mmCIF file of C-alpha atoms in Angstrom:
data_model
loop_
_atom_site.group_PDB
_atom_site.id
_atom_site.type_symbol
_atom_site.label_atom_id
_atom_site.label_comp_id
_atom_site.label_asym_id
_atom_site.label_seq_id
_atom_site.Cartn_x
_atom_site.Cartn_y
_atom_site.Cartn_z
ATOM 1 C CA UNK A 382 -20.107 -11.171 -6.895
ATOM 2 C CA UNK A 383 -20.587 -10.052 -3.481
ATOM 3 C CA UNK A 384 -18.858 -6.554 -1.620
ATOM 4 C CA UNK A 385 -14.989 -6.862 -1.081
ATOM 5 C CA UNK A 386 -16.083 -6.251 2.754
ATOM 6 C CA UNK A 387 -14.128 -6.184 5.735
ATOM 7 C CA UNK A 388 -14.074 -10.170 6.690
ATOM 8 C CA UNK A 389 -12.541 -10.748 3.808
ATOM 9 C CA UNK A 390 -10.523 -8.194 3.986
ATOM 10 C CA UNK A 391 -8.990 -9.867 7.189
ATOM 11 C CA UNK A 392 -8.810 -13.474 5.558
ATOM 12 C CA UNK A 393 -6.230 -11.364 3.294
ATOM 13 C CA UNK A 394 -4.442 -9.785 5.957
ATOM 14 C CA UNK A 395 -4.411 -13.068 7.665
ATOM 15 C CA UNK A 396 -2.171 -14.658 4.392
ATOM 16 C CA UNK A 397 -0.453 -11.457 4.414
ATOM 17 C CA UNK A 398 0.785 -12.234 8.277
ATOM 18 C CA UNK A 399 1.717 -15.901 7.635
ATOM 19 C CA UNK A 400 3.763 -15.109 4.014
ATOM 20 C CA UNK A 401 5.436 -12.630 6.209
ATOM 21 C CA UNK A 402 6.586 -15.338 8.800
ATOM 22 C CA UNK A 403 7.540 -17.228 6.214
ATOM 23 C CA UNK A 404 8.663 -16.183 3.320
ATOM 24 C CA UNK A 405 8.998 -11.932 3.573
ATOM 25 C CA UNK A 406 10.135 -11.452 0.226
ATOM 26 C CA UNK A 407 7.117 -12.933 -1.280
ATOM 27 C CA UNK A 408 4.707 -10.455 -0.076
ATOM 28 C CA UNK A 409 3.239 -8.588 -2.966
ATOM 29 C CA UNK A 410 2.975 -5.074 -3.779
ATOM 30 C CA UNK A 411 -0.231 -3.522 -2.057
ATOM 31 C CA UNK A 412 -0.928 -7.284 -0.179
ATOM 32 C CA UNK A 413 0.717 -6.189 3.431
ATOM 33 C CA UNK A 414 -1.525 -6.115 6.193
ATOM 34 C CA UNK A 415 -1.213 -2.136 6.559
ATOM 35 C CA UNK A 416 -1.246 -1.728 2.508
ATOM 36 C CA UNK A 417 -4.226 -3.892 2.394
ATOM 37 C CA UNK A 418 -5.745 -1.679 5.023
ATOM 38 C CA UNK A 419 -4.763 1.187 3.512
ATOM 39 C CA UNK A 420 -5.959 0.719 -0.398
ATOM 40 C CA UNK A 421 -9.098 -0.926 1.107
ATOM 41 C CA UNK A 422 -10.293 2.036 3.037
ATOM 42 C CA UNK A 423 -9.336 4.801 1.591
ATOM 43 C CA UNK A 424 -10.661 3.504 -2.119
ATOM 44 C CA UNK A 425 -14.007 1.592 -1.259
ATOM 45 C CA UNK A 426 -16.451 4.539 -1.607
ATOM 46 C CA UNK A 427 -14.983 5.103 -5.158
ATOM 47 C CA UNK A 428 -13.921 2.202 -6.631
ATOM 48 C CA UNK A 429 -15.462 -0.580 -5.078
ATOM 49 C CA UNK A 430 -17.895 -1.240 -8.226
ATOM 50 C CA UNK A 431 -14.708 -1.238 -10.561
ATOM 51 C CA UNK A 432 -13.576 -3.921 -8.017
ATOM 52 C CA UNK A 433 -13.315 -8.030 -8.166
ATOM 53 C CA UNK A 434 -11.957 -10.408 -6.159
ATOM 54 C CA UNK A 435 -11.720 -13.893 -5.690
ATOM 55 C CA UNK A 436 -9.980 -16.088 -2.398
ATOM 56 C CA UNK A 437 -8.698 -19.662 -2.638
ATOM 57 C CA UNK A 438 -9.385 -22.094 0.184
ATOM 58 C CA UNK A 439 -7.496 -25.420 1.285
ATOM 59 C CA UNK A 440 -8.572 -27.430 3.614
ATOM 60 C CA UNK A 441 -10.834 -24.571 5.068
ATOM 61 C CA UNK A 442 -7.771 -21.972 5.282
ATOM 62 C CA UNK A 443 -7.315 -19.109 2.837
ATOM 63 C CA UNK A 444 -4.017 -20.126 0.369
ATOM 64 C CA UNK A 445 -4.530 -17.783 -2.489
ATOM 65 C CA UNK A 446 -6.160 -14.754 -2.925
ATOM 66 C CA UNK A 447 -6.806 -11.987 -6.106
ATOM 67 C CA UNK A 448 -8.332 -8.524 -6.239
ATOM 68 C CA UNK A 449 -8.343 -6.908 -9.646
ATOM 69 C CA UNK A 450 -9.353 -3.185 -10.338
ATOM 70 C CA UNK A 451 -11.218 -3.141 -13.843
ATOM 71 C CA UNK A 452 -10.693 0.705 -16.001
ATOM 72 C CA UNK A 453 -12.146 3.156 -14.407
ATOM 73 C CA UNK A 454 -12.532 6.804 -14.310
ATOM 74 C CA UNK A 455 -12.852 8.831 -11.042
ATOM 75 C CA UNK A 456 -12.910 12.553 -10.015
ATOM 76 C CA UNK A 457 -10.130 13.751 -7.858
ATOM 77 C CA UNK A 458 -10.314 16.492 -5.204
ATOM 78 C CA UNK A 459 -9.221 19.113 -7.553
ATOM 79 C CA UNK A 460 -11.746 18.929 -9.811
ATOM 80 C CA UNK A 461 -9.203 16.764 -12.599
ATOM 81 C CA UNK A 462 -10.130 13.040 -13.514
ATOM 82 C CA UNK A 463 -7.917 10.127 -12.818
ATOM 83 C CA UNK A 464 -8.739 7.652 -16.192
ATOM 84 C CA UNK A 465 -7.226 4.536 -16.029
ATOM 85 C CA UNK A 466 -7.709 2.042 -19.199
ATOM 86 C CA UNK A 467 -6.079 -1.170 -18.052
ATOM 87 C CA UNK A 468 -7.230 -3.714 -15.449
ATOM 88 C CA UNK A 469 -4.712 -4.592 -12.760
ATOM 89 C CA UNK A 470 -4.232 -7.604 -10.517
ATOM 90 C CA UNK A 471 -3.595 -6.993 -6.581
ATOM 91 C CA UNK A 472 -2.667 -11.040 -5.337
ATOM 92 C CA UNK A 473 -0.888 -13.545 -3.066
ATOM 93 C CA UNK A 474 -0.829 -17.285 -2.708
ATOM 94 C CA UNK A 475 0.766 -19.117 0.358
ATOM 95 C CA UNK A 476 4.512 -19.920 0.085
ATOM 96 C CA UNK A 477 3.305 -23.244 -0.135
ATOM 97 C CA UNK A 478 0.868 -23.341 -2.680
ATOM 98 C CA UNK A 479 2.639 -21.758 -6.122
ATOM 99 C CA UNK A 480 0.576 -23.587 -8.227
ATOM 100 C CA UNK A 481 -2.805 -21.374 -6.895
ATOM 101 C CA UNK A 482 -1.191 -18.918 -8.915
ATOM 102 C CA UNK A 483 -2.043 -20.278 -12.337
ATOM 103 C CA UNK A 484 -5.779 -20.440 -11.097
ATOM 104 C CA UNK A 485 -5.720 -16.515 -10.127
ATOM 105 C CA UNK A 486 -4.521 -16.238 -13.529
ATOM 106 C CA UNK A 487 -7.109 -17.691 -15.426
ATOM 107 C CA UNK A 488 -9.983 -16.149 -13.251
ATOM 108 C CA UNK A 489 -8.400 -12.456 -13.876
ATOM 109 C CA UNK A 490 -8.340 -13.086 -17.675
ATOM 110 C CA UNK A 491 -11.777 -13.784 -17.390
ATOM 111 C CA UNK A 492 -13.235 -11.490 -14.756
ATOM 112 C CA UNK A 493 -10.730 -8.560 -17.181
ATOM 113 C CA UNK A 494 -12.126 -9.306 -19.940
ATOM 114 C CA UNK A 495 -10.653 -8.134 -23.216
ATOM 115 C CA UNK A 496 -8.751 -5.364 -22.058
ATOM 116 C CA UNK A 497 -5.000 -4.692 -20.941
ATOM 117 C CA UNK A 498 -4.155 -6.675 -17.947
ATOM 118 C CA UNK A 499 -1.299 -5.405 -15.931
ATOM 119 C CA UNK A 500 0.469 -7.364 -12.419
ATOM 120 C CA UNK A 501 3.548 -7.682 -10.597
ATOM 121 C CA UNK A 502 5.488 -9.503 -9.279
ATOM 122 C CA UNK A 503 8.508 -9.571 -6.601
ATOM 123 C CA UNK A 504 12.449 -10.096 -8.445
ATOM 124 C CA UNK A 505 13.018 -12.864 -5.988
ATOM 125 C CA UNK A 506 10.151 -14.837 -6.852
ATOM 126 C CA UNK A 507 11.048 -17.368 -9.477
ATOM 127 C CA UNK A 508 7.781 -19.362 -9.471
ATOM 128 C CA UNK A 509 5.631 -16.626 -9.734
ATOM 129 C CA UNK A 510 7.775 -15.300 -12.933
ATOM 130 C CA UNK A 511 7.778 -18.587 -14.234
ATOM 131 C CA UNK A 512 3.781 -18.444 -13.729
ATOM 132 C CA UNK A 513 2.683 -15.341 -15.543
ATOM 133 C CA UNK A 514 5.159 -15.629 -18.258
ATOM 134 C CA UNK A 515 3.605 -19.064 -18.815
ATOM 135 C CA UNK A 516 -0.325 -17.269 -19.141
ATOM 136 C CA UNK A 517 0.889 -14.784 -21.651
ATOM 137 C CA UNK A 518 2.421 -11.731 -19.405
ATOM 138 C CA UNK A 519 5.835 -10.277 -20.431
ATOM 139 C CA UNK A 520 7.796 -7.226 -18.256
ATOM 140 C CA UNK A 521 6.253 -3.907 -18.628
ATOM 141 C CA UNK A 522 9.422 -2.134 -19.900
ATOM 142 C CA UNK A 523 7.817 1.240 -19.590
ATOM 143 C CA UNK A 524 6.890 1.220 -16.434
ATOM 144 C CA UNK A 525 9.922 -0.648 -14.863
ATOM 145 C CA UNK A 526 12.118 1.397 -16.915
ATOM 146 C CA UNK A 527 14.590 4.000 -15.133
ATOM 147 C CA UNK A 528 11.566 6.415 -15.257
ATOM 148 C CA UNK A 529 8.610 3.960 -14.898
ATOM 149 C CA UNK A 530 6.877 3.781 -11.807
ATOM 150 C CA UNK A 531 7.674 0.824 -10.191
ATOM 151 C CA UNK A 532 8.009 0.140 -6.229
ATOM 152 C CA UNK A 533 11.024 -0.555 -3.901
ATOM 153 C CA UNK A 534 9.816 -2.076 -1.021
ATOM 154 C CA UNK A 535 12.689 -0.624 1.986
ATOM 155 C CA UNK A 536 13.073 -2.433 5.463
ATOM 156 C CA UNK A 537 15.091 -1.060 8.667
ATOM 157 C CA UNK A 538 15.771 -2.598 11.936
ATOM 158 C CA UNK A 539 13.966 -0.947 14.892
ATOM 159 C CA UNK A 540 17.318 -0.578 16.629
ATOM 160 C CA UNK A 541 19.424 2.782 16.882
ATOM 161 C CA UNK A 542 16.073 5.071 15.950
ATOM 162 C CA UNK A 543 17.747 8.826 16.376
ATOM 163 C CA UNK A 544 15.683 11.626 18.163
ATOM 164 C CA UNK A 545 13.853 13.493 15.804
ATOM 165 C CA UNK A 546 14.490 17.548 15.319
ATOM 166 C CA UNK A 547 11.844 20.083 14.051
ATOM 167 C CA UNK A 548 12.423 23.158 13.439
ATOM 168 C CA UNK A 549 11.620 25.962 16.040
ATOM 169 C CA UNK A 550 7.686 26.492 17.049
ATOM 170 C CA UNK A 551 6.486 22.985 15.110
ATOM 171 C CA UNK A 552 5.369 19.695 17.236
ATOM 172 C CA UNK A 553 5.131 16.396 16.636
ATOM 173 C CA UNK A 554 1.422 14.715 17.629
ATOM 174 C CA UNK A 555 -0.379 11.881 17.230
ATOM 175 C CA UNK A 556 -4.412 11.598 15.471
ATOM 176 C CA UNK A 557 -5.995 10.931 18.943
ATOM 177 C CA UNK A 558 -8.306 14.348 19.231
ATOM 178 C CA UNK A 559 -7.960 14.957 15.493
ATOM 179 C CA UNK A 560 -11.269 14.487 13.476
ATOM 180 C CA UNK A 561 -11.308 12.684 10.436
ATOM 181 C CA UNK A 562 -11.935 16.522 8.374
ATOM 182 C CA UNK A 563 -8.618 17.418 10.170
ATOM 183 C CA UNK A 564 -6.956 14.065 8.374
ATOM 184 C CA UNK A 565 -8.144 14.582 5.798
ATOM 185 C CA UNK A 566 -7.608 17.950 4.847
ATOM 186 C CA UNK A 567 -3.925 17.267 5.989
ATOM 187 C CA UNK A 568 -3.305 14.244 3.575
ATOM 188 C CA UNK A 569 -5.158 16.226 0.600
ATOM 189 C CA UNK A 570 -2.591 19.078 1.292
ATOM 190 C CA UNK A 571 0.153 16.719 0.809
ATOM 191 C CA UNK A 572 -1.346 15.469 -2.359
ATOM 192 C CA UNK A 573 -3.471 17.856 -4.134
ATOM 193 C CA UNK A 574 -4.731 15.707 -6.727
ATOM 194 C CA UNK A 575 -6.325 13.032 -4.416
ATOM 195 C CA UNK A 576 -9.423 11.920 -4.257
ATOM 196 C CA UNK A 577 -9.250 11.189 -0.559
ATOM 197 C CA UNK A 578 -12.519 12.267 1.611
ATOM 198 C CA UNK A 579 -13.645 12.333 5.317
ATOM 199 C CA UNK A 580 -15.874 9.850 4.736
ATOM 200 C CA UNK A 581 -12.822 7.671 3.766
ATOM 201 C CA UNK A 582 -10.373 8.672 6.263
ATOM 202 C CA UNK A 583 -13.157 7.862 8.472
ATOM 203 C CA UNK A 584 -13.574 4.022 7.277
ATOM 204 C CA UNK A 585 -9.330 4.184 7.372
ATOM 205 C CA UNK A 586 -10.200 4.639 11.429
ATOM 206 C CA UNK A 587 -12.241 2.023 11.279
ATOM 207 C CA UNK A 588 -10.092 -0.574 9.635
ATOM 208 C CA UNK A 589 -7.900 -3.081 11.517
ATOM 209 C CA UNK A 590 -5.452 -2.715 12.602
ATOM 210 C CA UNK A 591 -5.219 1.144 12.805
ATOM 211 C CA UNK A 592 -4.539 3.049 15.994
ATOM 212 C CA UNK A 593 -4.599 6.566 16.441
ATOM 213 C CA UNK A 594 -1.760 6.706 18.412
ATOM 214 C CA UNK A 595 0.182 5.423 15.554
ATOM 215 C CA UNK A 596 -1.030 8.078 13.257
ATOM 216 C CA UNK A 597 1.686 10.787 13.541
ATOM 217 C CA UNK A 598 1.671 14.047 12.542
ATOM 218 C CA UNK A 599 3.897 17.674 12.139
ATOM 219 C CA UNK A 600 1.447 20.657 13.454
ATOM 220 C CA UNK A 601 3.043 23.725 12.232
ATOM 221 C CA UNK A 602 3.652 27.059 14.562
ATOM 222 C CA UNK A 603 -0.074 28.466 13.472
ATOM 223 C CA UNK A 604 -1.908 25.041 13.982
ATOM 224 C CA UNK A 605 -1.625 23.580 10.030
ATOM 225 C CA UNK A 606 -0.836 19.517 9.382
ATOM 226 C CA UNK A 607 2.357 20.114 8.050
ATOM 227 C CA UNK A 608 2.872 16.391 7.523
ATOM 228 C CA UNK A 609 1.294 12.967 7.841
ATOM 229 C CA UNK A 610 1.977 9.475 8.337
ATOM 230 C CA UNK A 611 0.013 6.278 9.496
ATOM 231 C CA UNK A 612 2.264 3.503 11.070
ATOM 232 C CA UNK A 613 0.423 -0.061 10.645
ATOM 233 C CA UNK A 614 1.029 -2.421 13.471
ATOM 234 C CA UNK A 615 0.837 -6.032 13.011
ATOM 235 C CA UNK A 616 1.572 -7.146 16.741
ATOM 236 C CA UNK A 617 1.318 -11.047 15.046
ATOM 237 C CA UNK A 618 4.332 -10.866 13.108
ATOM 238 C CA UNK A 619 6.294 -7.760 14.964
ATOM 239 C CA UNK A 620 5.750 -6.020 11.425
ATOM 240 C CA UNK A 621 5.269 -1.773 11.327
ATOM 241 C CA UNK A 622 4.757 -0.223 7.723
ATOM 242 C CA UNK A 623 4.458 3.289 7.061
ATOM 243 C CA UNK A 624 1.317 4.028 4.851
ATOM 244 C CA UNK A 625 1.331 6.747 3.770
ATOM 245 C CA UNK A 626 3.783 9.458 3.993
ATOM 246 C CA UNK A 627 3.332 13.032 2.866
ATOM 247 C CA UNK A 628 4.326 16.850 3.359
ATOM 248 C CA UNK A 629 1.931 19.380 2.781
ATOM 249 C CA UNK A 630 3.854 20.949 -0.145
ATOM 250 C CA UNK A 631 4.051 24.648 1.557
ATOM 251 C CA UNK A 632 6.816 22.556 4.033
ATOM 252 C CA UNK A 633 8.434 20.767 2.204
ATOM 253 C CA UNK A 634 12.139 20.686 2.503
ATOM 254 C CA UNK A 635 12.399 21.588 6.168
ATOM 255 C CA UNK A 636 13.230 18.132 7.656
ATOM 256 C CA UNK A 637 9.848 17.560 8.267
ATOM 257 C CA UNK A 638 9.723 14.141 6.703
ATOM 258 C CA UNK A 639 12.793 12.774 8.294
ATOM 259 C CA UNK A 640 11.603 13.916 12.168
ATOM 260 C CA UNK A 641 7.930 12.309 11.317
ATOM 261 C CA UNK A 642 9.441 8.908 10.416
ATOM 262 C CA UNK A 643 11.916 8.697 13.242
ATOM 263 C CA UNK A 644 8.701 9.647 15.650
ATOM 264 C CA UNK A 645 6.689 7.159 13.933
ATOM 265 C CA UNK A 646 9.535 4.500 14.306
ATOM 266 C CA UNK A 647 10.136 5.146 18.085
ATOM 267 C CA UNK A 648 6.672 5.303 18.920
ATOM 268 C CA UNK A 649 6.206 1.579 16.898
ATOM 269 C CA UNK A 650 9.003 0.296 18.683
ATOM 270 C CA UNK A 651 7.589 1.089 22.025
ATOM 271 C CA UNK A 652 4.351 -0.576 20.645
ATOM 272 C CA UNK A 653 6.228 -4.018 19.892
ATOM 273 C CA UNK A 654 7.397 -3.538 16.788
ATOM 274 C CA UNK A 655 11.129 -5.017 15.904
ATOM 275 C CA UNK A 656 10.845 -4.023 11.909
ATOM 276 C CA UNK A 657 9.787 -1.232 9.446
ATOM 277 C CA UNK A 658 8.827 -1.442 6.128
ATOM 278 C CA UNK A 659 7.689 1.155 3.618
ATOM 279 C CA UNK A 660 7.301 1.086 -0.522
ATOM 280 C CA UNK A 661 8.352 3.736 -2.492
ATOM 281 C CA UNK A 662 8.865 4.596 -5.903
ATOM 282 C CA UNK A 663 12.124 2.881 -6.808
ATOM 283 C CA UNK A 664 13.420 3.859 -10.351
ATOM 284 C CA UNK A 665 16.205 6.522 -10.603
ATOM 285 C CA UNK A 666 14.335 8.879 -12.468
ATOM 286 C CA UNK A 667 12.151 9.329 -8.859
ATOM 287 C CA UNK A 668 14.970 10.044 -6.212
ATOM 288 C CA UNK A 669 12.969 12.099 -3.807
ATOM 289 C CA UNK A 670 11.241 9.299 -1.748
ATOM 290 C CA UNK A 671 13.529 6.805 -2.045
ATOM 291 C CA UNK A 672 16.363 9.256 -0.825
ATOM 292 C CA UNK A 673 14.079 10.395 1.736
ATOM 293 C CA UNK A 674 13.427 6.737 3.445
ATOM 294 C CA UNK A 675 17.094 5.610 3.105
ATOM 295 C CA UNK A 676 18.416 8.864 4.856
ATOM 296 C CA UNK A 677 16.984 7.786 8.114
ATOM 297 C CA UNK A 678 18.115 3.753 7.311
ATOM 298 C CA UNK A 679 15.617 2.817 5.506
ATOM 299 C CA UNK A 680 17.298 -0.413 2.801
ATOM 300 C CA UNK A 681 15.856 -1.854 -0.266
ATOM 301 C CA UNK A 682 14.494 -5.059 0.798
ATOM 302 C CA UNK A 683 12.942 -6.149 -2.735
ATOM 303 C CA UNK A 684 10.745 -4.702 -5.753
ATOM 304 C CA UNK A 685 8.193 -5.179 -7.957
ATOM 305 C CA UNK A 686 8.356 -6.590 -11.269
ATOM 306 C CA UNK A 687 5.828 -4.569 -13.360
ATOM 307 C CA UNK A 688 4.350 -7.505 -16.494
ATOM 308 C CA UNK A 689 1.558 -6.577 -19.058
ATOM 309 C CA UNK A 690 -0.318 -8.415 -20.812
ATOM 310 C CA UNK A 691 -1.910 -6.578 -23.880
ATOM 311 C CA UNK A 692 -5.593 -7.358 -25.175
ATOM 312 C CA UNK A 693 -6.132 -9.406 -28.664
ATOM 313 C CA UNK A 694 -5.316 -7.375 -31.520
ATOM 314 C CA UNK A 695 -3.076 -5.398 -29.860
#
């Protein structure tokens, strides 16, 4: 099977736009056009030989699409592993074609092989439920338990955006005149077990649609990336998503997360935008993002249904 490369890559994004249009609370977990983007880039130096995929055409358009992640084990930036024993399913089929589903199904069961096999879902989407209960999947209690790690996906309005405050001597800035060692070093700082390199931050740059200008960031009084966010555009659909979001964890608890999202959201409104999205981790047991996003009117929009489907003889 050939590279996950960036044309199809776009073909994805593309489905992502029109599901969007169409029917918004059917995009998947991981399949917007920024977390596309996003997992894509930052991931493909790593993981791409763990990686499979598979797109579904009718009548020469994409309808359906699946990218599955096999086990894998990879180093992180602090010298720990990440191991992860189950294969998981990253998909989307058109709003009118359900019935693709079934066929991304079958192809992931065989492409998995006899492992663990792990996809969600959204709540609203009946079909889809319907679908991989049918092929042998049932809801991953543990991990959309109160605890588990499910994610919220959270939309807001691009109306009434507050000024954001800092507090005195930091600035807010954008990525243009920042390498990609400088973005790097500011996103490992927010999370210290990443595996996140310049060489991927710099394929990020180079992955549609980022901008620079929409890459905001908190420089502390002594010249340190205090905080870090990249705001994906789609101009198509008037669509901004925050991907991702982080606070180097020496400033944490200053405001600095609140003034970075209001800057991001004024400066994607004056790029077109009309709405913002952004996932977070949405069981109770994990308040801190989700309290975070809805503090500056941020609403739960829908979430992920976490299903499992365990290998024979398990």
């Amino acid at each position: 099977m050939t590279d996950l490369g960036l044309h199809e890559l776009r073909l994805m994004q593309g489905l992502a736009q029109q599901v969007m249009e169409l029917r918004p609370e059917l995009v998947n977990g991981e399949a917007t056009v920024g977390e596309l983007a996003w997992g894509w880039a930052k991931d493909h130096d790593a993981l791409h030989r763990y990686w499979r995929h598979r797109l579904w055409f009718v009548d020469d358009r994409l309808a359906a699409w699946g990218w599955a992640y096999l086990p894998h084990r990879v180093a992180r930036s602090d010298g720990t592993f990440r191991e992860v024993t189950r294969a998981n399913l990253i998909w989307q089929a058109h709003p009118d074609r359900p019935e693709l589903l079934a066929e991304v199904l079958d192809w992931y069961d065989e492409v998995a092989g006899d492992v663990d096999r792990a996809l969600t879902v959204q709540v609203g989407d009946a079909a889809s439920r319907a679908a991989v209960a049918a092929h042998g999947y049932v809801f991953d209690a543990e991990t959309g338990s109160d605890t588990g790690s499910w994610v919220q996906f959270n939309a807001r309005e691009l109306v009434d955006v507050p000024e954001p405050v800092l507090p005195e001597g930091f600035r807010l800035r954008t990525a243009e005149h920042l390498s990609a060692v400088a973005l790097a070093r500011a996103h490992r700082d927010a999370w210290p077990r990443s595996s996140f390199t310049d060489t991927a931050c710099a394929r990020v740059q180079r992955t549609w649609p980022y901008r620079a200008d929409l890459h905001v960031l908190v420089e502390a009084p002594e010249g340190t990336l205090a905080a870090t966010a990249i705001v994906w555009l789609d101009e198509a659909t008037r669509t901004a998503e925050f991907e991702p979001v982080g606070t180097h964890r020496d400033f944490r608890r200053r405001g600095l997360g609140t003034a970075l999202q209001l800057y991001g959201m004024q400066l994607a409104r004056a790029a077109g935008a009309r709405r913002m999205l952004v996932a977070c981790l949405g069981a109770p047991g994990h308040p801190a993002a989700r309290g975070l996003y809805l503090g500056v009117g941020f609403r739960e929009f829908t979430r992920d249904l976490p299903h499992l489907k365990l290998a024979r003889g398990r």
